[in-house]
JSON list of C-alpha atoms in Angstrom, two decimals:
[
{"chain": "H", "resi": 1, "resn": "UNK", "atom": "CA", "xyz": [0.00, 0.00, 0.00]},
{"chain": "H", "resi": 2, "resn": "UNK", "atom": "CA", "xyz": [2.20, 3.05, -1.36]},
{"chain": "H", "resi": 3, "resn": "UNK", "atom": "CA", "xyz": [0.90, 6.18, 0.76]},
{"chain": "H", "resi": 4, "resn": "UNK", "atom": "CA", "xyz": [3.05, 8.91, -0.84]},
{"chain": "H", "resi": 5, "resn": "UNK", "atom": "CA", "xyz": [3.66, 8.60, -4.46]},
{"chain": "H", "resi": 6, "resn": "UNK", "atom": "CA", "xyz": [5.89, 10.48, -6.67]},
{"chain": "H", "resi": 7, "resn": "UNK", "atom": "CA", "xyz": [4.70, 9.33, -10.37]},
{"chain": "H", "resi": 8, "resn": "UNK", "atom": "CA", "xyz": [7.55, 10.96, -11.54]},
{"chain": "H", "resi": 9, "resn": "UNK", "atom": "CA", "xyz": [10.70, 8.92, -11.25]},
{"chain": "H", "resi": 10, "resn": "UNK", "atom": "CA", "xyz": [12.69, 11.72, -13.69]},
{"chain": "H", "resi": 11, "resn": "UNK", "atom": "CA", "xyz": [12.90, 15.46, -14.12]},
{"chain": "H", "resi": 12, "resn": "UNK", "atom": "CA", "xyz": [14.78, 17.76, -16.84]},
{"chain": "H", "resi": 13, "resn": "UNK", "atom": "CA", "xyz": [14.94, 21.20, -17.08]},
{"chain": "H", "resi": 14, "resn": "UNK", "atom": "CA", "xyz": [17.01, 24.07, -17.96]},
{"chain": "H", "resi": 15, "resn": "UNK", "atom": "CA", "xyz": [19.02, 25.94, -15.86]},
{"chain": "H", "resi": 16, "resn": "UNK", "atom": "CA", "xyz": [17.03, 29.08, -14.70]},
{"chain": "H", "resi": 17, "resn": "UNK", "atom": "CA", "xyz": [13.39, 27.80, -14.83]},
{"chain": "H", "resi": 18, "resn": "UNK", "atom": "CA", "xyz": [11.24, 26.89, -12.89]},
{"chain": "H", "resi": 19, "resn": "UNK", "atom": "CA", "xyz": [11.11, 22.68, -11.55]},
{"chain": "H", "resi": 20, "resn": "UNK", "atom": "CA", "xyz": [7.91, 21.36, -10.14]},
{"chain": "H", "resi": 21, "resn": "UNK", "atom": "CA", "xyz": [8.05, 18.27, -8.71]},
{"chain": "H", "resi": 22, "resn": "UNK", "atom": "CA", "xyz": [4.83, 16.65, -7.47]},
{"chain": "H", "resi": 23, "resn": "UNK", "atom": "CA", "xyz": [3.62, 14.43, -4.90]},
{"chain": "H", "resi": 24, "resn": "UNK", "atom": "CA", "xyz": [0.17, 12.62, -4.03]},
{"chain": "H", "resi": 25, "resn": "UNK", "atom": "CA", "xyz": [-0.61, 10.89, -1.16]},
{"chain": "H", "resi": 26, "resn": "UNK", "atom": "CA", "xyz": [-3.63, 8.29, -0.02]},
{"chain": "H", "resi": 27, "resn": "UNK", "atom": "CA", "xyz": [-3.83, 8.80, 3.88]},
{"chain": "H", "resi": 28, "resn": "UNK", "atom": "CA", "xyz": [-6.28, 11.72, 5.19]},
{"chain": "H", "resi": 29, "resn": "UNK", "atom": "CA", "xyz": [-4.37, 11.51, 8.30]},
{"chain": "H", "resi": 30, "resn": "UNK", "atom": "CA", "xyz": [-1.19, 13.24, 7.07]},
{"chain": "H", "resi": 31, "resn": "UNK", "atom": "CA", "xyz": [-0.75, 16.53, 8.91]},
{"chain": "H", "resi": 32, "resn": "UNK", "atom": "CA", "xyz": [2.99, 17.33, 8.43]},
{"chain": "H", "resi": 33, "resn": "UNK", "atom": "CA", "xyz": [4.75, 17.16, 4.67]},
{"chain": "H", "resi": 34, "resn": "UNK", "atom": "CA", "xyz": [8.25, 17.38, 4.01]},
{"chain": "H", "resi": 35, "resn": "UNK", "atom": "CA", "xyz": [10.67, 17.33, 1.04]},
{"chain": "H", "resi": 36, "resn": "UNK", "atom": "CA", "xyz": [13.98, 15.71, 1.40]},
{"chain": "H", "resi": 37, "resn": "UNK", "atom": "CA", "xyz": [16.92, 16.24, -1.36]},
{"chain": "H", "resi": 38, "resn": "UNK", "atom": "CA", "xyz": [19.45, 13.23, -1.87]},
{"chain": "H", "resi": 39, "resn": "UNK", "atom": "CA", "xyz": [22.97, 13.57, -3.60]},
{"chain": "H", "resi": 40, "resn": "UNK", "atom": "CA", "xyz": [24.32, 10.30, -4.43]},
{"chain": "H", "resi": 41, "resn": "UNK", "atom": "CA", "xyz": [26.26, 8.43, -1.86]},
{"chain": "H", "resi": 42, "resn": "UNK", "atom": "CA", "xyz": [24.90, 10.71, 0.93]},
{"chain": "H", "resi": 43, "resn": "UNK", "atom": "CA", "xyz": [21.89, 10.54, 2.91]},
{"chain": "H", "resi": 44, "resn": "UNK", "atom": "CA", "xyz": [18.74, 12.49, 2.55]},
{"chain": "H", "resi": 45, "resn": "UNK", "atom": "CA", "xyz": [19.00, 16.29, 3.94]},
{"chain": "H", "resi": 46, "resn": "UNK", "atom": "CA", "xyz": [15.66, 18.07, 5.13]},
{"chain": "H", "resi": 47, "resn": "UNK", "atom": "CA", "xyz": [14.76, 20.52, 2.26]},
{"chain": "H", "resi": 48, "resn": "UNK", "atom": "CA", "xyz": [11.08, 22.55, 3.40]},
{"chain": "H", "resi": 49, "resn": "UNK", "atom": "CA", "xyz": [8.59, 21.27, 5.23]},
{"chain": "H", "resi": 50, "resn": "UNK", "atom": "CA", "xyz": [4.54, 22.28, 5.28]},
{"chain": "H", "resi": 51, "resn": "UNK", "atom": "CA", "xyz": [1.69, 21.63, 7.84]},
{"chain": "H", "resi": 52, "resn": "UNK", "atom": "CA", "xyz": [-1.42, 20.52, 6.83]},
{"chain": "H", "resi": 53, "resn": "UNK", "atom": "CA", "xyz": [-2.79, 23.67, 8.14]},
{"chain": "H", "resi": 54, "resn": "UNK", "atom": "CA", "xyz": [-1.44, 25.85, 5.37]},
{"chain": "H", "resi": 55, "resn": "UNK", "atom": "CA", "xyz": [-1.96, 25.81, 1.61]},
{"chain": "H", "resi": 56, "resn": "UNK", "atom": "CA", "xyz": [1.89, 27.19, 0.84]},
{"chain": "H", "resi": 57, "resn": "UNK", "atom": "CA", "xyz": [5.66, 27.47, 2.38]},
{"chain": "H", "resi": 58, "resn": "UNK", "atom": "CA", "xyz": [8.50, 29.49, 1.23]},
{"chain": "H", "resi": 59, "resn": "UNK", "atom": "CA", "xyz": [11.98, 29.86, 1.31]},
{"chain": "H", "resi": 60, "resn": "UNK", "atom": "CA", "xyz": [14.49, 31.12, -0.94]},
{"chain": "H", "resi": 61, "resn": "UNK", "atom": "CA", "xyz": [13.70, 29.42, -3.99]},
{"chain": "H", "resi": 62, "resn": "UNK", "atom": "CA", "xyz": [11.91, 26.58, -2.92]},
{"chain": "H", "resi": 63, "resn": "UNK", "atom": "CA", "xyz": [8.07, 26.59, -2.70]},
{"chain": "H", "resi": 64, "resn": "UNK", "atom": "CA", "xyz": [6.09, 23.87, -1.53]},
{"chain": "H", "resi": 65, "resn": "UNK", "atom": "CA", "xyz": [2.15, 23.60, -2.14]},
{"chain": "H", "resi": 66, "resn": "UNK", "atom": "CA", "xyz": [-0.43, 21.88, -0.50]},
{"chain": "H", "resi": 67, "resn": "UNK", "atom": "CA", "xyz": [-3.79, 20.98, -1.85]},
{"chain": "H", "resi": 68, "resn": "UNK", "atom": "CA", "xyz": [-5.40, 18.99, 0.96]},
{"chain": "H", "resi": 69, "resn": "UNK", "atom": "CA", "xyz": [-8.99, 18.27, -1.11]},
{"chain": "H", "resi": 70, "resn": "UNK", "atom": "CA", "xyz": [-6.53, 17.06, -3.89]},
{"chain": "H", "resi": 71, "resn": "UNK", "atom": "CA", "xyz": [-4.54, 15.26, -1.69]},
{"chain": "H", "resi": 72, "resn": "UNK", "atom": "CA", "xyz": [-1.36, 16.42, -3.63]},
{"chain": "H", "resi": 73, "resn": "UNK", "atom": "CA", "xyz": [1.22, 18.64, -2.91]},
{"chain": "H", "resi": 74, "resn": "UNK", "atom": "CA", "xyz": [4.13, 19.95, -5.17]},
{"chain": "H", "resi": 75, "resn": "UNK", "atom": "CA", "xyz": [7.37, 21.51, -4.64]},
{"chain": "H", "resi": 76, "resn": "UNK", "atom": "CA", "xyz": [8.38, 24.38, -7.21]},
{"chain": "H", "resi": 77, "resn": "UNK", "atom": "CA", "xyz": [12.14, 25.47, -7.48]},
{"chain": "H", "resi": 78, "resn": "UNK", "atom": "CA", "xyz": [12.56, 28.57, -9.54]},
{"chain": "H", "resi": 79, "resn": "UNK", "atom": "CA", "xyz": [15.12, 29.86, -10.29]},
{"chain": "H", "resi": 80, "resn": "UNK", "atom": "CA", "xyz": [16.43, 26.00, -10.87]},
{"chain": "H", "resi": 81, "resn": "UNK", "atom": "CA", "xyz": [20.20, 25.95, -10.77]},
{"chain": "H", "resi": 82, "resn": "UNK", "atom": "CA", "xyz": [22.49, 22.67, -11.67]},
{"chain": "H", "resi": 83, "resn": "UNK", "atom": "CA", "xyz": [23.60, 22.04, -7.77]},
{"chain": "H", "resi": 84, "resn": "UNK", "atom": "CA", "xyz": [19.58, 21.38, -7.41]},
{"chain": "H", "resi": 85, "resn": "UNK", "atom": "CA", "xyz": [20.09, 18.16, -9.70]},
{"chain": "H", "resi": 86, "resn": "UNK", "atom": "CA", "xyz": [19.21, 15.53, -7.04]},
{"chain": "H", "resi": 87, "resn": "UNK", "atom": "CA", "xyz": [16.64, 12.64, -5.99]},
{"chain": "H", "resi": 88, "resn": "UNK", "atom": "CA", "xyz": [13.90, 14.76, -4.00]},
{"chain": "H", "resi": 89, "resn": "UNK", "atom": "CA", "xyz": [11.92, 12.99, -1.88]},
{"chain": "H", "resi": 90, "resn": "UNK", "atom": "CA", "xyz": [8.41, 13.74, -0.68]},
{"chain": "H", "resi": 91, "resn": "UNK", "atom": "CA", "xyz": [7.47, 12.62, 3.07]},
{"chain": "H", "resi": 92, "resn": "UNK", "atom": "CA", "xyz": [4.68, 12.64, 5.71]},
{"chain": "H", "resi": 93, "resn": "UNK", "atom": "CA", "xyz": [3.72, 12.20, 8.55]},
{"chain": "H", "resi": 94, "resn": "UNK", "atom": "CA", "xyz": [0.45, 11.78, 10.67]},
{"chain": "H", "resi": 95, "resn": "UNK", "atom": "CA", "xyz": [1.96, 13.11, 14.28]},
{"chain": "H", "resi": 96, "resn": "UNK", "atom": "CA", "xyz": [-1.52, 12.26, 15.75]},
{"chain": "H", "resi": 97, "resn": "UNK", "atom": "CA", "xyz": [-1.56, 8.31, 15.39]},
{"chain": "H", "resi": 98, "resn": "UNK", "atom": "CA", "xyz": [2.12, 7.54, 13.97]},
{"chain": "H", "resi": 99, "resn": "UNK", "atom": "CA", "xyz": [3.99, 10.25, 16.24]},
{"chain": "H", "resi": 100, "resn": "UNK", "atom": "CA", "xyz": [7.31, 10.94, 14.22]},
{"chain": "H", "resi": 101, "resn": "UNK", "atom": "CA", "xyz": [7.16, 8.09, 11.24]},
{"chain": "H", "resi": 102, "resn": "UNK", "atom": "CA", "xyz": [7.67, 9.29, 7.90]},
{"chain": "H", "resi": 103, "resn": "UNK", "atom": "CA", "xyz": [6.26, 7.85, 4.85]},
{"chain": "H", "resi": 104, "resn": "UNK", "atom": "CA", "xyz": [8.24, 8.43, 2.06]},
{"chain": "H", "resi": 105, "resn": "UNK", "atom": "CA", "xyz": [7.65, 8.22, -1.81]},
{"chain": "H", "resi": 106, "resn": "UNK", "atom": "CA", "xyz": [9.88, 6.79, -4.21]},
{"chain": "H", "resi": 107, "resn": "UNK", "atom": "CA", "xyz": [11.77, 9.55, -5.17]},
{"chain": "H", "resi": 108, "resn": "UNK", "atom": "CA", "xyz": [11.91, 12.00, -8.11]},
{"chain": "H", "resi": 109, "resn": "UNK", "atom": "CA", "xyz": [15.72, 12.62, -10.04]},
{"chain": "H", "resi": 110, "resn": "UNK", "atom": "CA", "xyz": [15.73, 16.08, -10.84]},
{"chain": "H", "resi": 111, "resn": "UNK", "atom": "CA", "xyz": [18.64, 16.90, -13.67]},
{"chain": "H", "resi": 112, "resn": "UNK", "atom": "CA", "xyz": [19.09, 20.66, -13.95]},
{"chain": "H", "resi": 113, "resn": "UNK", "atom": "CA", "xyz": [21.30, 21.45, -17.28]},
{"chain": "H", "resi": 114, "resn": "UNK", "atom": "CA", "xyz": [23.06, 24.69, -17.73]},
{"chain": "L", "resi": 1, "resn": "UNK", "atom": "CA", "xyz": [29.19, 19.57, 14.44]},
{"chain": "L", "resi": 2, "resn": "UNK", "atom": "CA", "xyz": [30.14, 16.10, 13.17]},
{"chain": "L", "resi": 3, "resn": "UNK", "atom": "CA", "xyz": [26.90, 14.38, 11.46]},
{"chain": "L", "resi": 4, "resn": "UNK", "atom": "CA", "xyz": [25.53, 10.87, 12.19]},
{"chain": "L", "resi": 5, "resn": "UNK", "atom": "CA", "xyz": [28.49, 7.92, 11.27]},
{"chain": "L", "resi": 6, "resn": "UNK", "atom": "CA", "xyz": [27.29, 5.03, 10.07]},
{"chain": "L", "resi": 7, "resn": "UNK", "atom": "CA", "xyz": [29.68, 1.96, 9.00]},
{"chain": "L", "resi": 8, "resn": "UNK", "atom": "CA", "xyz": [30.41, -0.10, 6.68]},
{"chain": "L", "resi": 9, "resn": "UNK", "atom": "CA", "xyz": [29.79, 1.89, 3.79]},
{"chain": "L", "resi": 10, "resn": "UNK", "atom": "CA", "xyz": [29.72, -1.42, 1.68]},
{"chain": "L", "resi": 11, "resn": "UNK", "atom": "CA", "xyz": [28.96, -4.44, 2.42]},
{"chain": "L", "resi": 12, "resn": "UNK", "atom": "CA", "xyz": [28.83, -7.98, -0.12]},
{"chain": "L", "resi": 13, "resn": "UNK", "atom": "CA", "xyz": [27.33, -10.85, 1.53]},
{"chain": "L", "resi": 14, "resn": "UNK", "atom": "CA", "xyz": [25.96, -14.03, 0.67]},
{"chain": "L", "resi": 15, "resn": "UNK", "atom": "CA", "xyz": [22.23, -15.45, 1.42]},
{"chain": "L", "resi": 16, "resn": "UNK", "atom": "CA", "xyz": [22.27, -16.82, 4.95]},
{"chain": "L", "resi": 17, "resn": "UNK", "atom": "CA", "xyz": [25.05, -14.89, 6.31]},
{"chain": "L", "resi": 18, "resn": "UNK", "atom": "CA", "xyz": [25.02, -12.49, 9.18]},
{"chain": "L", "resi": 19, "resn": "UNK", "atom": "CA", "xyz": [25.44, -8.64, 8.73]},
{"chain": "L", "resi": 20, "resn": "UNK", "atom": "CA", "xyz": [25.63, -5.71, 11.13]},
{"chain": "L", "resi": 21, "resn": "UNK", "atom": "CA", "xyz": [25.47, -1.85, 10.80]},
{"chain": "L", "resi": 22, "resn": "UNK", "atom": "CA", "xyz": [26.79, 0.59, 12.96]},
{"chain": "L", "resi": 23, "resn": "UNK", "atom": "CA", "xyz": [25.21, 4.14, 13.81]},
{"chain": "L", "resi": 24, "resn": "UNK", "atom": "CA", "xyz": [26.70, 7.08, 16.04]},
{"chain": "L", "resi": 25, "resn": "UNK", "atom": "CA", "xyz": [23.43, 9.67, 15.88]},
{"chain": "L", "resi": 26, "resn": "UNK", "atom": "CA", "xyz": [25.04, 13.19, 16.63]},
{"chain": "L", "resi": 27, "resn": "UNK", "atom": "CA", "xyz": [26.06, 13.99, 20.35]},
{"chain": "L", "resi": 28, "resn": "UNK", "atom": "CA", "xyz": [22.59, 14.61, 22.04]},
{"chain": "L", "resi": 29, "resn": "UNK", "atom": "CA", "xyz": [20.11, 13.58, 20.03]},
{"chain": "L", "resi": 30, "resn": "UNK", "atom": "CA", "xyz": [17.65, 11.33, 21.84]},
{"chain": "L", "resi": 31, "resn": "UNK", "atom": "CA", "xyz": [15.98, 9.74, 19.13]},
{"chain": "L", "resi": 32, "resn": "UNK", "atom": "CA", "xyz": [17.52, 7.33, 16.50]},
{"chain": "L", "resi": 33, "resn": "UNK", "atom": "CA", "xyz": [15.38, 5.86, 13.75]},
{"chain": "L", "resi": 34, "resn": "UNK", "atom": "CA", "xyz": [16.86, 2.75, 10.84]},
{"chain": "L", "resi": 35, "resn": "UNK", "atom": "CA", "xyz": [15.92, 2.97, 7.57]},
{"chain": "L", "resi": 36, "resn": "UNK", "atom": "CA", "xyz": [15.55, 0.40, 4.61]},
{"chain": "L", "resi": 37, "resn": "UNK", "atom": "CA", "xyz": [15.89, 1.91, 1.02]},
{"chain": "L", "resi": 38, "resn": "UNK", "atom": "CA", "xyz": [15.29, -0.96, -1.49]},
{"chain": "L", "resi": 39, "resn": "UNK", "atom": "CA", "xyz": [16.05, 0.56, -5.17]},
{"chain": "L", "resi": 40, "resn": "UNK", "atom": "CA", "xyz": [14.10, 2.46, -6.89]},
{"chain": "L", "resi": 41, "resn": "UNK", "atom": "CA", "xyz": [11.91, 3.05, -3.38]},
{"chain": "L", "resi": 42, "resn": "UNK", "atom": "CA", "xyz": [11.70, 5.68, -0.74]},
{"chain": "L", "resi": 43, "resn": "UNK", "atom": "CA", "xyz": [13.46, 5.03, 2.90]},
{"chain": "L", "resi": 44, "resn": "UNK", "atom": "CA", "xyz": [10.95, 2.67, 4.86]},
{"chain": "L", "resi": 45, "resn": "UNK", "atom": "CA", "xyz": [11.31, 3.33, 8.82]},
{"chain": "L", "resi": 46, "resn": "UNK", "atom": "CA", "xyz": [12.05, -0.20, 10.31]},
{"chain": "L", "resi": 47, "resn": "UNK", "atom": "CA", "xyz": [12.33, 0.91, 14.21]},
{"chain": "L", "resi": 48, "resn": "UNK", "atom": "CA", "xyz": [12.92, 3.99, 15.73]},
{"chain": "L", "resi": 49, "resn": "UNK", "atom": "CA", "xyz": [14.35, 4.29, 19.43]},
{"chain": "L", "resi": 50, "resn": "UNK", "atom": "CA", "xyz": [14.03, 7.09, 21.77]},
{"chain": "L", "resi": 51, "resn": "UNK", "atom": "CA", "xyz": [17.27, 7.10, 24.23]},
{"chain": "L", "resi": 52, "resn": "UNK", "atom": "CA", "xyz": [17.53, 3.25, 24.62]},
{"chain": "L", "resi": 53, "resn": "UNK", "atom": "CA", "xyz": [13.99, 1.90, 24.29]},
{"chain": "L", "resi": 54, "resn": "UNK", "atom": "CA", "xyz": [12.27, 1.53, 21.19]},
{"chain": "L", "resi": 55, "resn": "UNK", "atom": "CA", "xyz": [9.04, 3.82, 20.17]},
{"chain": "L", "resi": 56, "resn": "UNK", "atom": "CA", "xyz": [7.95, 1.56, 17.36]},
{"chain": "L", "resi": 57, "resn": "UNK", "atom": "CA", "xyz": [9.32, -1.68, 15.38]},
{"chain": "L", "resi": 58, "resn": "UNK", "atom": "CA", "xyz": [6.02, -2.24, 13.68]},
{"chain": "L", "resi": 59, "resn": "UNK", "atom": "CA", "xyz": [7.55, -2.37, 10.55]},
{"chain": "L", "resi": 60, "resn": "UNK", "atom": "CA", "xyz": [11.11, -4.33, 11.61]},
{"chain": "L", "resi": 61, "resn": "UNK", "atom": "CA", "xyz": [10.88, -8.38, 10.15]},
{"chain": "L", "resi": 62, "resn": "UNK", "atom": "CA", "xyz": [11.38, -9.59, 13.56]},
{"chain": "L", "resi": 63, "resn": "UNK", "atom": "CA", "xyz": [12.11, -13.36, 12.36]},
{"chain": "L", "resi": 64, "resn": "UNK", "atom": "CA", "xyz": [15.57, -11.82, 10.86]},
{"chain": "L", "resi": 65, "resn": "UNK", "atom": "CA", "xyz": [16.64, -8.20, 11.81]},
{"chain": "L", "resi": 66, "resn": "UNK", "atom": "CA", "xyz": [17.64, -6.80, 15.27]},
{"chain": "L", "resi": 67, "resn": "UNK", "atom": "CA", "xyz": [18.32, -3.65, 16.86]},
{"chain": "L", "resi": 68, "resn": "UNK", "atom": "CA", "xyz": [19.55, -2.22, 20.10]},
{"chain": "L", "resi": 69, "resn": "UNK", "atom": "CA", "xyz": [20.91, 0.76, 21.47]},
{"chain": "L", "resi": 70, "resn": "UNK", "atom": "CA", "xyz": [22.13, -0.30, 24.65]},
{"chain": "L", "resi": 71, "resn": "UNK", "atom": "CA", "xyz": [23.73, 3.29, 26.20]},
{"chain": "L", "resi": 72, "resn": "UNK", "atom": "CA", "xyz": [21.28, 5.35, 24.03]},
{"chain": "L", "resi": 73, "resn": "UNK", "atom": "CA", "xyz": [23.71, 6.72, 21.97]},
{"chain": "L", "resi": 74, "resn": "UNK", "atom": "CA", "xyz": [25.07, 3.85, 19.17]},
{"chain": "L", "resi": 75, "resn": "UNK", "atom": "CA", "xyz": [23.06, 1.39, 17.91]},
{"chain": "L", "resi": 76, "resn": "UNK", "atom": "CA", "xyz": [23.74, -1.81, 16.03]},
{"chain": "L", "resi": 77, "resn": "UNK", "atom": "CA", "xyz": [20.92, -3.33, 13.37]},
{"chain": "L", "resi": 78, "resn": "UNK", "atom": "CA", "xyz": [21.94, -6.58, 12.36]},
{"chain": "L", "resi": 79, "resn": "UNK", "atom": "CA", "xyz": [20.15, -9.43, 9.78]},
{"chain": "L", "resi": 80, "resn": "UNK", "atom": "CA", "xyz": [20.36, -13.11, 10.88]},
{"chain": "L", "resi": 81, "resn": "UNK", "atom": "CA", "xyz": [20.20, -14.47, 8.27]},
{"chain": "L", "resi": 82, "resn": "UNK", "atom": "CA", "xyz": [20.32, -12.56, 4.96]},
{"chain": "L", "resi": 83, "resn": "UNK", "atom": "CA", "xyz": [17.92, -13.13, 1.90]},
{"chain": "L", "resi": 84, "resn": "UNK", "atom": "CA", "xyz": [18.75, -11.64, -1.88]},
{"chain": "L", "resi": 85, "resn": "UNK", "atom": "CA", "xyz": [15.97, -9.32, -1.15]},
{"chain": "L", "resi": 86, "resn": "UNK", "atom": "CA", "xyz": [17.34, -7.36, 2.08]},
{"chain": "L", "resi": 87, "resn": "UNK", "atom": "CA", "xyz": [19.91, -6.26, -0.90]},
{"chain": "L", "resi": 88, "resn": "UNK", "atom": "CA", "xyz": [19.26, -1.97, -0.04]},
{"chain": "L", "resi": 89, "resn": "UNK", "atom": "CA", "xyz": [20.91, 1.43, 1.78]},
{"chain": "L", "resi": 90, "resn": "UNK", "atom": "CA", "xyz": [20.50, 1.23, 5.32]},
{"chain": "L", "resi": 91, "resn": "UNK", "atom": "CA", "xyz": [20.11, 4.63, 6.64]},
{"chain": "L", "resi": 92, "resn": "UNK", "atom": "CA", "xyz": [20.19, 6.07, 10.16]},
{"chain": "L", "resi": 93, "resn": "UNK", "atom": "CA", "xyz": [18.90, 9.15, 11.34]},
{"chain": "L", "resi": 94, "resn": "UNK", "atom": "CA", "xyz": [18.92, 11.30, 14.24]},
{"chain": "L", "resi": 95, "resn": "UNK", "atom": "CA", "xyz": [16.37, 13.91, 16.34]},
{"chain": "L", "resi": 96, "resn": "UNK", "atom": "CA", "xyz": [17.52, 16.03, 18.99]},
{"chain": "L", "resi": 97, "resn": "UNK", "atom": "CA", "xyz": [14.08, 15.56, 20.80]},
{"chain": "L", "resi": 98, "resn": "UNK", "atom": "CA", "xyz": [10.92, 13.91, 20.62]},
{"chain": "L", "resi": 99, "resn": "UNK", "atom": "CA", "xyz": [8.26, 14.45, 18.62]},
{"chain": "L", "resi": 100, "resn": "UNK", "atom": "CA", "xyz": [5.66, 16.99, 19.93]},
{"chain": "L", "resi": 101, "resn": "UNK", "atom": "CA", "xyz": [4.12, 19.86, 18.53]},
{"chain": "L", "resi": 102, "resn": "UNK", "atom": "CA", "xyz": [7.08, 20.85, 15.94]},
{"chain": "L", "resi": 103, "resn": "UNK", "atom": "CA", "xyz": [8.43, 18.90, 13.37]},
{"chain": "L", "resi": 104, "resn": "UNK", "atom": "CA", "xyz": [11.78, 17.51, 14.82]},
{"chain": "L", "resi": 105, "resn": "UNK", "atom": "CA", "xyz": [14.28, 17.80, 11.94]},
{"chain": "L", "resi": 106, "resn": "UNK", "atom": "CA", "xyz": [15.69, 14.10, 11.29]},
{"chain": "L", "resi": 107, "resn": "UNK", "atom": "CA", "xyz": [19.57, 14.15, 10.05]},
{"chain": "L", "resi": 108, "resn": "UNK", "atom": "CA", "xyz": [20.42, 11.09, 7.84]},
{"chain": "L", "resi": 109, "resn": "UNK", "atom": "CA", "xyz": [23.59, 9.79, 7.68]},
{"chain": "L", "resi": 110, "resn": "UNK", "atom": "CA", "xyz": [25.07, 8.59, 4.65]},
{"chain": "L", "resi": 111, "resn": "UNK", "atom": "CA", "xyz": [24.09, 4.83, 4.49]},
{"chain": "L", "resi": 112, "resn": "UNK", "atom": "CA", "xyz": [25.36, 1.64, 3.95]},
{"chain": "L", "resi": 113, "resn": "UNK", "atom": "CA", "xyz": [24.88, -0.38, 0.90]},
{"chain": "L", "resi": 114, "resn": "UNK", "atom": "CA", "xyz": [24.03, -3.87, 1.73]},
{"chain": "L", "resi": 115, "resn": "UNK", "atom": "CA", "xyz": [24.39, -6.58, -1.41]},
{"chain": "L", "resi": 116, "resn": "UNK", "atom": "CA", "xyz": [23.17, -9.97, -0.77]},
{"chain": "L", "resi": 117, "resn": "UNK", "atom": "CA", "xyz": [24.45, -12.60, -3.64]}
]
């Protein structure tokens, strides 16, 4: 039973646009998102994170979205730059019955080119 | 501040052998969770500890893998025996504090790449 799911496995884009990568998930009891960026040979590192209260979180260039009634959130990097080239992973998390578990999806390889 | 250590980095067994993993969680972080990342998946939590006693195993195949974190600061997870299909990264991470409220950030260390021939 796959949760969170990233239907994207692969990304391209050009160096200064915009990346979106999306993210649905199954579970109405999800109340914290995150996005998690992966280089290889490293472990995942904690990218931007939104509450289920909110419909939007920024910081610097990375946006994230959250459509609850869609179930689907999205995280937009503009302007995209090649060190952004990564796996990005979407999370969550229902703090209420699962306390700190995350639920991650299977991953989405972004490839910026310059 | 020195991340969370995990070792080996590599490991090549065969099917029916014993492994272990090592984890050192950064210096005061009370929680320390294991991960399994088969290919082409997301990390799946198998047990998380809080200082030495464990918060949830639900998803930890019992039969085979172990854990402890005796002091509750290292921790060992180790398969007894091996099957092809435990083949995956096994991360650790790190929280400095329990969940409430917040989201406690969870640092990952870098792995260790388990191959089961």
């Amino acid at each position: 039973d796959q949760q969170v799911k990233q239907n994207s496995p692969s990304l391209s884009v050009q160096e200064g646009r915009i990346s979106i990568l999306n993210c649905d998930y199954t579970n109405s009891m999800f109340d914290y998102f995150l996005w998690y960026k992966k280089y290889p040979a490293e472990g995942p590192t904690f990218l931007i994170s939104i509450s289920s209260i909110k419909d939007k979180n920024e910081d610097g260039r990375f946006t994230v979205f959250l459509n609850k009634s869609a179930k689907h959130l999205s995280l937009h990097i503009v302007p995209s730059q090649p060190g952004d080239s990564a796996v990005y992973f979407c999370a969550a998390s229902a703090r209420e019955t699962s306390g700190s578990r995350l639920t991650f999806g299977e991953g989405t390889q972004l490839t910026v080119n310059p | 501040e020195a991340g969370v250590a995990q070792s080996p980095r590599y490991k090549i067994i065969e099917k029916r052998q014993s492994v272990a993993f090592w984890c050192n969680p950064i210096s005061g972080h009370a929680t320390l969770y294991w991960y399994q990342q088969i290919l082409g998946q997301g990390p799946k939590l198998l047990i998380q500890f809080q200082n030495n006693g464990v918060v949830d195993d639900s998803q930890l195949p019992k039969d085979r893998f172990s854990a402890e974190r005796l002091k509750g600061v290292d921790s060992t997870l180790k398969i007894q025996p091996a099957k092809l299909e435990d083949s995956a990264v096994y991360l650790c991470a790190s929280s400095l504090i329990p969940w409430g409220g917040g989201y406690n950030e969870q640092f990952f260390g870098p792995g260790t790449r388990l191959t089961v021939l």
